[in-house]
mmCIF file of C-alpha atoms in Angstrom:
data_model
loop_
_atom_site.group_PDB
_atom_site.id
_atom_site.type_symbol
_atom_site.label_atom_id
_atom_site.label_comp_id
_atom_site.label_asym_id
_atom_site.label_seq_id
_atom_site.Cartn_x
_atom_site.Cartn_y
_atom_site.Cartn_z
ATOM 1 C CA MET U 756 -71.150 -14.100 -12.892
ATOM 2 C CA PRO U 757 -75.038 -15.276 -12.745
ATOM 3 C CA THR U 758 -74.346 -17.420 -10.006
ATOM 4 C CA SER U 759 -72.970 -17.635 -6.481
ATOM 5 C CA GLN U 760 -71.350 -19.624 -3.904
ATOM 6 C CA HIS U 761 -72.796 -22.873 -2.764
ATOM 7 C CA PHE U 762 -71.904 -22.852 0.895
ATOM 8 C CA GLN U 763 -74.396 -20.289 1.841
ATOM 9 C CA ILE U 764 -77.542 -21.763 0.418
ATOM 10 C CA SER U 765 -78.902 -23.590 3.336
ATOM 11 C CA LYS U 766 -78.360 -20.660 5.412
ATOM 12 C CA ILE U 767 -80.366 -18.306 3.185
ATOM 13 C CA VAL U 768 -83.175 -20.645 2.335
ATOM 14 C CA ASN U 769 -83.375 -21.489 6.277
ATOM 15 C CA LEU U 770 -84.041 -18.048 6.571
ATOM 16 C CA ILE U 771 -86.360 -17.162 3.870
ATOM 17 C CA VAL U 772 -88.474 -20.279 5.245
ATOM 18 C CA HIS U 773 -88.554 -18.961 8.821
ATOM 19 C CA LEU U 774 -89.813 -15.750 7.396
ATOM 20 C CA ALA U 775 -92.462 -16.861 5.243
ATOM 21 C CA PRO U 776 -93.138 -13.872 3.160
ATOM 22 C CA LYS U 777 -95.856 -13.436 0.829
ATOM 23 C CA SER U 778 -93.753 -11.276 -1.448
ATOM 24 C CA VAL U 779 -90.286 -11.359 -2.635
ATOM 25 C CA LEU U 780 -88.079 -9.156 -4.792
ATOM 26 C CA ASP U 781 -84.926 -10.837 -6.342
ATOM 27 C CA VAL U 782 -82.576 -7.947 -7.344
ATOM 28 C CA GLY U 783 -79.851 -9.643 -9.408
ATOM 29 C CA PRO U 784 -81.498 -13.146 -9.956
ATOM 30 C CA GLY U 785 -78.839 -14.297 -12.523
ATOM 31 C CA PHE U 786 -79.534 -17.987 -13.097
ATOM 32 C CA GLY U 787 -82.468 -17.730 -11.151
ATOM 33 C CA LYS U 788 -81.398 -20.225 -8.378
ATOM 34 C CA TYR U 789 -83.146 -17.966 -5.231
ATOM 35 C CA GLY U 790 -86.348 -17.507 -7.148
ATOM 36 C CA PHE U 791 -86.514 -21.095 -7.788
ATOM 37 C CA LEU U 792 -85.832 -22.102 -4.157
ATOM 38 C CA CYS U 793 -88.058 -19.404 -2.987
ATOM 39 C CA ARG U 794 -91.211 -20.919 -5.178
ATOM 40 C CA GLU U 795 -90.232 -24.561 -4.174
ATOM 41 C CA TYR U 796 -90.272 -23.679 -0.247
ATOM 42 C CA LEU U 797 -92.808 -20.931 0.162
ATOM 43 C CA ASP U 798 -95.547 -22.649 -2.347
ATOM 44 C CA CYS U 799 -94.898 -25.906 -3.081
ATOM 45 C CA TRP U 800 -93.415 -27.279 0.165
ATOM 46 C CA LYS U 801 -96.098 -25.928 1.780
ATOM 47 C CA ASP U 802 -98.705 -26.879 -0.679
ATOM 48 C CA ARG U 803 -99.775 -23.114 -1.243
ATOM 49 C CA GLY U 804 -101.725 -22.356 -4.286
ATOM 50 C CA GLU U 805 -104.500 -23.620 -6.506
ATOM 51 C CA GLY U 806 -102.510 -26.276 -8.177
ATOM 52 C CA TYR U 807 -99.331 -26.759 -9.576
ATOM 53 C CA GLY U 808 -98.030 -23.489 -11.412
ATOM 54 C CA LYS U 809 -100.818 -21.589 -9.866
ATOM 55 C CA PHE U 810 -98.836 -19.997 -6.929
ATOM 56 C CA LEU U 811 -99.685 -17.636 -4.447
ATOM 57 C CA THR U 812 -96.431 -16.096 -3.597
ATOM 58 C CA ARG U 813 -95.400 -12.939 -5.244
ATOM 59 C CA ILE U 814 -92.081 -13.179 -6.412
ATOM 60 C CA ASP U 815 -90.546 -10.671 -8.940
ATOM 61 C CA ALA U 816 -86.820 -9.843 -9.977
ATOM 62 C CA ILE U 817 -84.865 -6.992 -11.338
ATOM 63 C CA GLU U 818 -82.403 -8.407 -13.879
ATOM 64 C CA VAL U 819 -79.915 -5.886 -15.733
ATOM 65 C CA PHE U 820 -78.750 -8.434 -18.255
ATOM 66 C CA GLU U 821 -81.493 -9.732 -20.466
ATOM 67 C CA LYS U 822 -79.395 -12.480 -22.157
ATOM 68 C CA TYR U 823 -79.726 -14.564 -18.726
ATOM 69 C CA LEU U 824 -83.147 -14.620 -18.708
ATOM 70 C CA THR U 825 -84.565 -18.209 -19.704
ATOM 71 C CA PRO U 826 -88.199 -19.735 -19.887
ATOM 72 C CA VAL U 827 -87.033 -21.128 -16.466
ATOM 73 C CA HIS U 828 -87.381 -17.257 -15.002
ATOM 74 C CA ARG U 829 -90.844 -16.999 -16.798
ATOM 75 C CA PHE U 830 -92.134 -19.947 -15.114
ATOM 76 C CA ILE U 831 -90.541 -18.966 -11.474
ATOM 77 C CA TYR U 832 -91.173 -15.331 -11.314
ATOM 78 C CA ASN U 833 -94.299 -13.530 -11.738
ATOM 79 C CA ARG U 834 -92.462 -10.414 -13.081
ATOM 80 C CA VAL U 835 -88.917 -9.747 -14.159
ATOM 81 C CA TYR U 836 -88.150 -6.068 -14.727
ATOM 82 C CA VAL U 837 -85.206 -5.734 -16.820
ATOM 83 C CA GLY U 838 -83.043 -2.866 -16.474
ATOM 84 C CA ASN U 839 -80.253 -1.150 -13.468
ATOM 85 C CA ALA U 840 -81.848 -1.630 -10.031
ATOM 86 C CA LEU U 841 -80.467 1.621 -9.303
ATOM 87 C CA ASP U 842 -83.082 3.308 -11.685
ATOM 88 C CA LEU U 843 -86.009 0.680 -11.397
ATOM 89 C CA LEU U 844 -86.221 0.193 -7.635
ATOM 90 C CA PRO U 845 -87.559 3.605 -6.625
ATOM 91 C CA THR U 846 -90.051 3.233 -9.720
ATOM 92 C CA LEU U 847 -91.933 -0.112 -8.483
ATOM 93 C CA GLU U 848 -95.234 0.483 -7.354
ATOM 94 C CA MET U 849 -95.170 -2.557 -5.248
ATOM 95 C CA ASP U 850 -93.640 -2.909 -1.578
ATOM 96 C CA TYR U 851 -92.350 -6.135 -0.978
ATOM 97 C CA ASP U 852 -91.970 -8.165 2.423
ATOM 98 C CA LEU U 853 -88.611 -9.279 1.485
ATOM 99 C CA THR U 854 -85.869 -8.222 -0.987
ATOM 100 C CA LEU U 855 -82.890 -10.428 -1.637
ATOM 101 C CA MET U 856 -79.779 -8.894 -2.743
ATOM 102 C CA ILE U 857 -77.223 -11.950 -3.148
ATOM 103 C CA ASP U 858 -74.302 -11.431 -4.625
ATOM 104 C CA VAL U 859 -75.180 -8.253 -6.222
ATOM 105 C CA LEU U 860 -73.617 -5.357 -4.118
ATOM 106 C CA GLU U 861 -70.148 -5.925 -4.851
ATOM 107 C CA HIS U 862 -71.014 -5.125 -8.904
ATOM 108 C CA PHE U 863 -71.723 -1.261 -7.733
ATOM 109 C CA GLU U 864 -69.596 1.341 -6.592
ATOM 110 C CA LYS U 865 -69.651 1.990 -2.575
ATOM 111 C CA ASP U 866 -71.789 5.141 -2.915
ATOM 112 C CA GLU U 867 -74.151 3.294 -6.066
ATOM 113 C CA GLY U 868 -74.491 0.480 -3.721
ATOM 114 C CA LYS U 869 -75.449 2.708 -0.709
ATOM 115 C CA ARG U 870 -78.198 4.435 -2.589
ATOM 116 C CA LEU U 871 -79.352 0.835 -3.983
ATOM 117 C CA LEU U 872 -79.751 -0.171 -0.575
ATOM 118 C CA MET U 873 -81.576 2.805 0.755
ATOM 119 C CA SER U 874 -83.914 2.287 -2.218
ATOM 120 C CA ALA U 875 -84.734 -1.357 -1.338
ATOM 121 C CA LEU U 876 -85.057 -0.711 2.392
ATOM 122 C CA ALA U 877 -87.771 2.112 1.273
ATOM 123 C CA LYS U 878 -89.541 -0.596 -0.859
ATOM 124 C CA THR U 879 -89.372 -3.651 1.821
ATOM 125 C CA LYS U 880 -89.999 -4.819 5.037
ATOM 126 C CA SER U 881 -86.883 -6.720 5.251
ATOM 127 C CA LEU U 882 -83.892 -7.164 3.058
ATOM 128 C CA LEU U 883 -81.190 -10.010 2.943
ATOM 129 C CA VAL U 884 -77.896 -9.441 1.327
ATOM 130 C CA SER U 885 -74.806 -11.567 0.953
ATOM 131 C CA VAL U 886 -71.684 -10.352 -0.503
ATOM 132 C CA PRO U 887 -68.220 -12.375 -0.977
ATOM 133 C CA ARG U 888 -65.694 -12.045 1.765
ATOM 134 C CA ASP U 889 -62.790 -12.251 -0.588
ATOM 135 C CA LEU U 890 -63.579 -9.556 -3.658
ATOM 136 C CA GLY U 891 -61.168 -11.110 -5.892
ATOM 137 C CA ASN U 892 -60.259 -9.644 -9.340
ATOM 138 C CA GLN U 893 -63.868 -10.333 -11.453
ATOM 139 C CA GLY U 894 -64.019 -8.344 -14.511
ATOM 140 C CA GLU U 895 -66.574 -8.602 -17.561
ATOM 141 C CA LEU U 896 -67.996 -12.136 -17.836
ATOM 142 C CA PHE U 897 -70.210 -13.809 -20.511
ATOM 143 C CA GLY U 898 -70.271 -10.501 -22.468
ATOM 144 C CA ASN U 899 -71.816 -8.845 -19.189
ATOM 145 C CA GLU U 900 -69.939 -5.636 -18.364
ATOM 146 C CA HIS U 901 -72.250 -5.576 -15.009
ATOM 147 C CA GLU U 902 -70.367 -8.861 -13.624
ATOM 148 C CA ALA U 903 -67.169 -6.839 -12.672
ATOM 149 C CA HIS U 904 -66.641 -6.375 -8.988
ATOM 150 C CA ARG U 905 -66.230 -2.899 -7.884
ATOM 151 C CA ALA U 906 -66.453 -2.573 -4.179
ATOM 152 C CA GLU U 907 -65.664 -4.310 -1.251
ATOM 153 C CA TRP U 908 -68.538 -5.003 1.555
ATOM 154 C CA THR U 909 -68.283 -5.932 5.402
ATOM 155 C CA ALA U 910 -70.977 -6.598 7.574
ATOM 156 C CA GLN U 911 -70.286 -3.501 9.600
ATOM 157 C CA ASP U 912 -71.091 -1.236 6.256
ATOM 158 C CA LEU U 913 -74.272 -2.801 5.906
ATOM 159 C CA LEU U 914 -75.283 -2.717 9.561
ATOM 160 C CA SER U 915 -74.692 1.096 9.725
ATOM 161 C CA LEU U 916 -77.701 1.752 7.134
ATOM 162 C CA ALA U 917 -80.306 -0.145 9.610
ATOM 163 C CA PRO U 918 -80.953 -2.405 12.297
ATOM 164 C CA GLY U 919 -79.664 -6.055 11.113
ATOM 165 C CA TYR U 920 -78.043 -9.349 12.246
ATOM 166 C CA GLN U 921 -75.348 -10.996 10.720
ATOM 167 C CA ILE U 922 -75.591 -14.695 9.841
ATOM 168 C CA ARG U 923 -72.274 -16.558 10.200
ATOM 169 C CA ASP U 924 -70.606 -17.837 7.373
ATOM 170 C CA ASN U 925 -66.501 -18.072 6.471
ATOM 171 C CA VAL U 926 -66.875 -17.415 2.719
ATOM 172 C CA SER U 927 -69.757 -14.547 2.577
ATOM 173 C CA GLN U 928 -70.910 -11.744 4.606
ATOM 174 C CA ILE U 929 -74.810 -12.310 5.032
ATOM 175 C CA VAL U 930 -76.689 -9.918 6.786
ATOM 176 C CA PHE U 931 -80.331 -9.545 7.445
ATOM 177 C CA MET U 932 -81.625 -6.091 7.717
ATOM 178 C CA GLY U 933 -85.324 -5.022 8.942
ATOM 179 C CA ALA U 934 -87.411 -3.600 11.865
ATOM 180 C CA GLN U 935 -85.614 -4.086 15.598
ATOM 181 C CA GLN U 936 -88.208 -6.445 16.628
ATOM 182 C CA GLN U 937 -87.982 -8.428 13.418
ATOM 183 C CA VAL U 938 -84.309 -8.661 13.795
ATOM 184 C CA ASN U 939 -84.470 -9.723 17.533
ATOM 185 C CA SER U 940 -87.004 -12.512 16.691
ATOM 186 C CA LEU U 941 -84.999 -13.574 14.068
ATOM 187 C CA LYS U 942 -81.787 -13.620 15.726
ATOM 188 C CA TRP U 943 -83.265 -15.834 18.407
ATOM 189 C CA ILE U 944 -84.275 -18.474 15.928
ATOM 190 C CA MET U 945 -81.241 -18.502 13.856
ATOM 191 C CA ASP U 946 -78.609 -17.870 16.687
ATOM 192 C CA PRO U 947 -80.278 -19.052 19.906
ATOM 193 C CA PRO U 948 -78.310 -18.256 23.435
ATOM 194 C CA PHE U 949 -75.826 -21.458 24.544
ATOM 195 C CA LEU U 950 -78.091 -22.870 26.759
ATOM 196 C CA VAL U 951 -81.081 -22.943 24.406
ATOM 197 C CA ARG U 952 -78.874 -24.678 21.900
ATOM 198 C CA MET U 953 -77.787 -27.212 24.553
ATOM 199 C CA LYS U 954 -81.609 -27.698 25.240
ATOM 200 C CA ARG U 955 -82.255 -28.299 21.622
ATOM 201 C CA ALA U 956 -79.729 -30.623 21.450
ATOM 202 C CA ILE U 957 -80.552 -32.913 24.133
ATOM 203 C CA GLN U 958 -84.302 -32.741 22.953
ATOM 204 C CA GLY U 959 -83.260 -33.822 19.896
ATOM 205 C CA ILE U 960 -84.645 -30.458 18.089
#
C-alpha cells in the first residue's frame, strides 16, 4: 500500500537527521510521507534555503504507480521519476547521499530485489531499507498490481550485500547500508555501548 507502519517513523527520521544528507532519493514514495519528513527536517527545521519553498536539499523519487502522485509530491520533491525502479535506477545521472527504500523490497521477487539493491548501492553513498517482519498475504490494492507482497527479507539478507547496521524494531527489519566507517559512526550514535547510555541518562542527554 502507499503507506507504511507508524512505529518506525521516529527511528528512521532520527537516522536521517543524524546523516544530514544534501541529496535524497526516495524509491517507492507512495503517499510521500518520507519525502515530506525529509523536506521538513533537512530544510525547514534547520532553516536551510532561501525562503519557504526555496529549499536546498535535493529530494527526488521513483514511483511506479502514477495515480499515487498528487500536488503534495510536486511541492515536496524536486523531481519524481515515473516507472519501475529496476529500470530507472541505473539510468539516473545523479548520485545521491542517501537512498530510501521504505517498505519497497517486499514487492519484488528475491532476485529482482537483489538487483535493485545493487543498483541503489552503485548510485548512493548510503542506503536505508525497511521491510516488514511479517510479510502477510497482500495482493493488488487501489488498482495497483505492484502492491502485492512477493518475497520475505531478513536483516541478514541485506547485510550480506554491503556493510550495514540493523536498527532495533519489533515490527520492521530496518537496515542502514554504507561505507564501514559511516556504519560504525552511526551505530555509536544510534546504539551506543551500555556505559555510554548510562552516562547520557545521568547527564540527561
